[in-house]
XYZ file of N, CA and C in Angstrom:
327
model
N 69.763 259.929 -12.469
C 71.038 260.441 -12.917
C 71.604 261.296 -11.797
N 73.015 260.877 -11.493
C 73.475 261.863 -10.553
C 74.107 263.462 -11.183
N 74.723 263.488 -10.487
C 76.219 264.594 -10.936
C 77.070 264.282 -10.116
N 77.804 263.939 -11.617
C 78.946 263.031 -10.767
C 80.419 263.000 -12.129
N 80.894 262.705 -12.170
C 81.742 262.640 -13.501
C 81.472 261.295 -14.212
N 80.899 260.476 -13.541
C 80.250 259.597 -14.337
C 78.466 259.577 -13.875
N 77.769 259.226 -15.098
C 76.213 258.832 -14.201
C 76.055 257.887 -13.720
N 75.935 258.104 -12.578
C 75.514 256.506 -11.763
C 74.211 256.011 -11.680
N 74.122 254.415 -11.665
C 73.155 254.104 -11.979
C 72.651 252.936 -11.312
N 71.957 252.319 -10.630
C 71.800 251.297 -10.011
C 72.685 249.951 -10.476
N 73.277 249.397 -9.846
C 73.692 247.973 -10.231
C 75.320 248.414 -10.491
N 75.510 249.270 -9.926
C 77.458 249.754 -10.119
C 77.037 250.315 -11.667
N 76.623 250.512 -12.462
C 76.791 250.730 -13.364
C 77.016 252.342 -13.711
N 78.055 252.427 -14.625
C 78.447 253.798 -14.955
C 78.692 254.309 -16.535
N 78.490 255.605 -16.595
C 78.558 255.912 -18.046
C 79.299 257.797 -17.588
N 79.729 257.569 -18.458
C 80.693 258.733 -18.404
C 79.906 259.829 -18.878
N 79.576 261.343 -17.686
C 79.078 262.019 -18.316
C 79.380 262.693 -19.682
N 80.383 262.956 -20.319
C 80.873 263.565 -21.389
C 80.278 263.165 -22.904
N 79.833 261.344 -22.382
C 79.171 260.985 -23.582
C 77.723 261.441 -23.778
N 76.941 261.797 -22.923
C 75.741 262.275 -22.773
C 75.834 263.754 -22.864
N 76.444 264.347 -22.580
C 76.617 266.002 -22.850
C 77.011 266.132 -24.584
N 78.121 265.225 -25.331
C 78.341 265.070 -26.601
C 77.061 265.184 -27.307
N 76.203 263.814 -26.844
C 74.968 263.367 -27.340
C 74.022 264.781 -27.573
N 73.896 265.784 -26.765
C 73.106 266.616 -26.161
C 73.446 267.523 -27.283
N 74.489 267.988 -27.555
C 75.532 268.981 -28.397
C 76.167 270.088 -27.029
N 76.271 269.388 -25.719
C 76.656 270.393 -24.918
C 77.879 270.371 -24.397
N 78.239 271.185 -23.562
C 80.078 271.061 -23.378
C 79.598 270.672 -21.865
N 80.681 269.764 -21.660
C 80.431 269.162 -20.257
C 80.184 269.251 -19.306
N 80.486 270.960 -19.234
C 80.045 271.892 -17.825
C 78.680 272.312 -18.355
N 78.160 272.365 -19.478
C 76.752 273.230 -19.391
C 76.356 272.070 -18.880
N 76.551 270.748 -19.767
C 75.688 269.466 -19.137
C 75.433 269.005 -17.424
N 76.490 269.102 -16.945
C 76.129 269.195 -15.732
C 75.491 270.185 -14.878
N 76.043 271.049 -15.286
C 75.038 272.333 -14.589
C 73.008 272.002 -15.124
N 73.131 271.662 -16.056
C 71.342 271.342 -16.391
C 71.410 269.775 -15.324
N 71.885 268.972 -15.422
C 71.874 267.823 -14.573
C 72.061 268.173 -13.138
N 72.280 269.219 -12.565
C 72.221 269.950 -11.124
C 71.189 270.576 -10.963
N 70.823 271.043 -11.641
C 69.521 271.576 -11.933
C 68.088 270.965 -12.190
N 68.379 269.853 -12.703
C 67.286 268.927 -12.694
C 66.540 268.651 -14.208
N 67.585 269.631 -15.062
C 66.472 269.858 -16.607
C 66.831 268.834 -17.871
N 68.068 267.677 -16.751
C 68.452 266.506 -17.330
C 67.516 265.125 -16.309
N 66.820 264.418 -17.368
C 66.262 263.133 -16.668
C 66.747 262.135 -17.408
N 66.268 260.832 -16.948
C 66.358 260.132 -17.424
C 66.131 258.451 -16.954
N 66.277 257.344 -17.902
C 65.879 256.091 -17.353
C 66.756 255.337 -17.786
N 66.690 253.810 -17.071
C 67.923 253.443 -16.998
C 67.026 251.465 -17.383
N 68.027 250.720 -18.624
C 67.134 249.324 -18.791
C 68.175 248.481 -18.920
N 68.022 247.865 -18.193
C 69.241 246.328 -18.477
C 68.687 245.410 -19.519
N 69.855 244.989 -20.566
C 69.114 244.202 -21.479
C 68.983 242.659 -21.015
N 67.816 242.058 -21.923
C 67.386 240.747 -21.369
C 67.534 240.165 -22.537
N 67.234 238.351 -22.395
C 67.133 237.412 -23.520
C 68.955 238.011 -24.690
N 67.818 238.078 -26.048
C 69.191 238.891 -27.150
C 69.816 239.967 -26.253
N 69.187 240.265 -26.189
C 70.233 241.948 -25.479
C 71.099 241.799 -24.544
N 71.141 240.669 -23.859
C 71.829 240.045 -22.425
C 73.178 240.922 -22.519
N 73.641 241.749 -21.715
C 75.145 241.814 -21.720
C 75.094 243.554 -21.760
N 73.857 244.454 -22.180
C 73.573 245.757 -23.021
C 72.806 246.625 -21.452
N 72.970 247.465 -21.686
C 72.025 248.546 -20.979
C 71.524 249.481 -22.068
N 70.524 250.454 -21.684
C 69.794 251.360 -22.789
C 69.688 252.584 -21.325
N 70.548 253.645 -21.942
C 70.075 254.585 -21.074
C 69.419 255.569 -22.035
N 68.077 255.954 -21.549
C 67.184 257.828 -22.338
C 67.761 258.294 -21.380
N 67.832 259.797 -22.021
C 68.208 260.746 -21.650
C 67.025 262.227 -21.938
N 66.767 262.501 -21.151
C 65.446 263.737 -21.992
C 66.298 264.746 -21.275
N 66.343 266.021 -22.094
C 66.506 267.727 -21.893
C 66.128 268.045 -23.225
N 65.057 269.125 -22.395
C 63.944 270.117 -23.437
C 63.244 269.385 -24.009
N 63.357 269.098 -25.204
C 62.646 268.871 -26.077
C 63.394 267.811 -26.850
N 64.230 267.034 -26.531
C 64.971 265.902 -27.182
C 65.431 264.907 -26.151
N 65.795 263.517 -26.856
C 65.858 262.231 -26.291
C 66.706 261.839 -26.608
N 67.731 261.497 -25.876
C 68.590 260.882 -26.257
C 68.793 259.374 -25.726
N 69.100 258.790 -26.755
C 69.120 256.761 -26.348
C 70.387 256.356 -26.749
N 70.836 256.057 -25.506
C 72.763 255.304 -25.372
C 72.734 253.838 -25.286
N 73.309 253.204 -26.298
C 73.121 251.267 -25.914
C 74.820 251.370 -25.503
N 74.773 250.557 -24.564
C 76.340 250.286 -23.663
C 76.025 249.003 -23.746
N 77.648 248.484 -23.487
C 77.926 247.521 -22.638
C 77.711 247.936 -21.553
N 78.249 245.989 -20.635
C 77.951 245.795 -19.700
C 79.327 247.145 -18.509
N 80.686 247.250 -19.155
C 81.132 248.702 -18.673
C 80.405 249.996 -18.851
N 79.434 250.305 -19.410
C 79.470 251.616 -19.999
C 80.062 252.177 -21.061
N 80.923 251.664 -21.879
C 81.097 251.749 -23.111
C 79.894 251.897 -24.132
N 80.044 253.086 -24.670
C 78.729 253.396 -26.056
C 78.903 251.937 -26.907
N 78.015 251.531 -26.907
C 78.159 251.213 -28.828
C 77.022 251.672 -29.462
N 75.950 252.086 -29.162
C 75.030 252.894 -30.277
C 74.687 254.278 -29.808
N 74.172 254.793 -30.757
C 73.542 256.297 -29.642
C 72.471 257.334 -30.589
N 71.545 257.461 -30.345
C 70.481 258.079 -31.084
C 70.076 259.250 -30.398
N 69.424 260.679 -31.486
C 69.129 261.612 -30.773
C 67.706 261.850 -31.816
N 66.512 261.919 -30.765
C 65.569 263.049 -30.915
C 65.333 264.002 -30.919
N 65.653 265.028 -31.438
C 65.274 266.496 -31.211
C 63.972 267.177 -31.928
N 63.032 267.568 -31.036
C 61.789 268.353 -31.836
C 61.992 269.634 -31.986
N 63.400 270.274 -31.522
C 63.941 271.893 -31.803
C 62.726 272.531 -30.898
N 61.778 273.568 -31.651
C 61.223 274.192 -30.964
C 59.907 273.565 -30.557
N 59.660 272.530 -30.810
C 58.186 271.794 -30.494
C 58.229 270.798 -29.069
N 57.420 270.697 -28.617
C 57.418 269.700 -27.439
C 57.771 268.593 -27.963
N 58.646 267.660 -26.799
C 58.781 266.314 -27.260
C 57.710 265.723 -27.363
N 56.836 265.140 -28.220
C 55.577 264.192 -27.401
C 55.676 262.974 -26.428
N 54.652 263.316 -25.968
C 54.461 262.263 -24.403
C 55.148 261.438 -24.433
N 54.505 260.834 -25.983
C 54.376 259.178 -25.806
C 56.146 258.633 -25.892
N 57.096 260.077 -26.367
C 58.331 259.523 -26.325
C 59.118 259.520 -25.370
N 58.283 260.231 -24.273
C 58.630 259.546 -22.747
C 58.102 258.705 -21.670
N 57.440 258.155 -22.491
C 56.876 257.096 -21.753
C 57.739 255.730 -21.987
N 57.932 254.605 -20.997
C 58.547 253.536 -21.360
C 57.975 253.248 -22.800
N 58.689 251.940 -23.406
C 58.312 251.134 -24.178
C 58.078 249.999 -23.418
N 56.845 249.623 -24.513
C 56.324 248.405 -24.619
C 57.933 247.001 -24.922
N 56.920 245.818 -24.492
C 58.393 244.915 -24.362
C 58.820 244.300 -23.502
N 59.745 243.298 -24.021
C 60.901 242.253 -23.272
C 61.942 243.588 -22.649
N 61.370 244.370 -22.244
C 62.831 245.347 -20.959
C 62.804 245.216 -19.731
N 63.482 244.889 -19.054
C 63.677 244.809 -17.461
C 63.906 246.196 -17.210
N 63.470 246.917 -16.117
C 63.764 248.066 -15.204
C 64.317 247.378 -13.826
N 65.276 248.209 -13.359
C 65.578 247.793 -12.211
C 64.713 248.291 -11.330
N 64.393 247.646 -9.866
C 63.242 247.459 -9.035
C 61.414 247.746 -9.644
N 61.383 246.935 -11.112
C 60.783 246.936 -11.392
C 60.012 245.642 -11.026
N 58.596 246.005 -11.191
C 58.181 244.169 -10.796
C 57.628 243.701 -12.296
N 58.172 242.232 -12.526
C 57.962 241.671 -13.637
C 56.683 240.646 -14.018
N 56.089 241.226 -14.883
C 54.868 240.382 -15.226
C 54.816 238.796 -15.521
């Protein structure tokens, strides 16, 4: 994830930071300032087979996850949030998933 007014992402692909700061419950300047900072990560999946046409971006700060399904512009069409409030996120919900997902410069089995 950059800082940028949009997040950039390998493959031209872009998503407007404002939707990820929304997601977060943050106002667009706190969001970037944590994304300058480094306390915004995240991963980036092009969809395959059914999904053809979709990206899936996570988003982790603190202790919550956030998952954006786009089109092939960056346009939302779904968007989910994890939050464990005051508890650690667990691991395992930052670890990839299992699955038919492509990563970019990933090598494929």
């Amino acid at each position: 994830m950059t800082d940028t007014t949009d997040a950039a992402v390998p493959g031209d692909f872009a998503i407007d930071a404002d939707v990820l700061a929304e997601g977060f419950g943050l106002s667009a300047e706190d969001f970037r300032e944590r994304l300058r900072a480094g306390a915004v990560t995240g991963r980036l999946y092009r969809g395959i087979d059914e999904d053809a046409g979709t990206w899936r971006l996570e988003a982790f700060h603190a202790n919550a996850r956030l998952t954006v399904i786009t089109d092939e512009e960056g346009r939302p069409l779904r968007r989910s949030l994890v939050d464990f409030g005051d508890r650690p996120l667990p691991r395992e919900m930052r670890m990839p998933p299992s699955g038919r997902i492509s990563r970019p410069n990933a090598r494929q089995a």
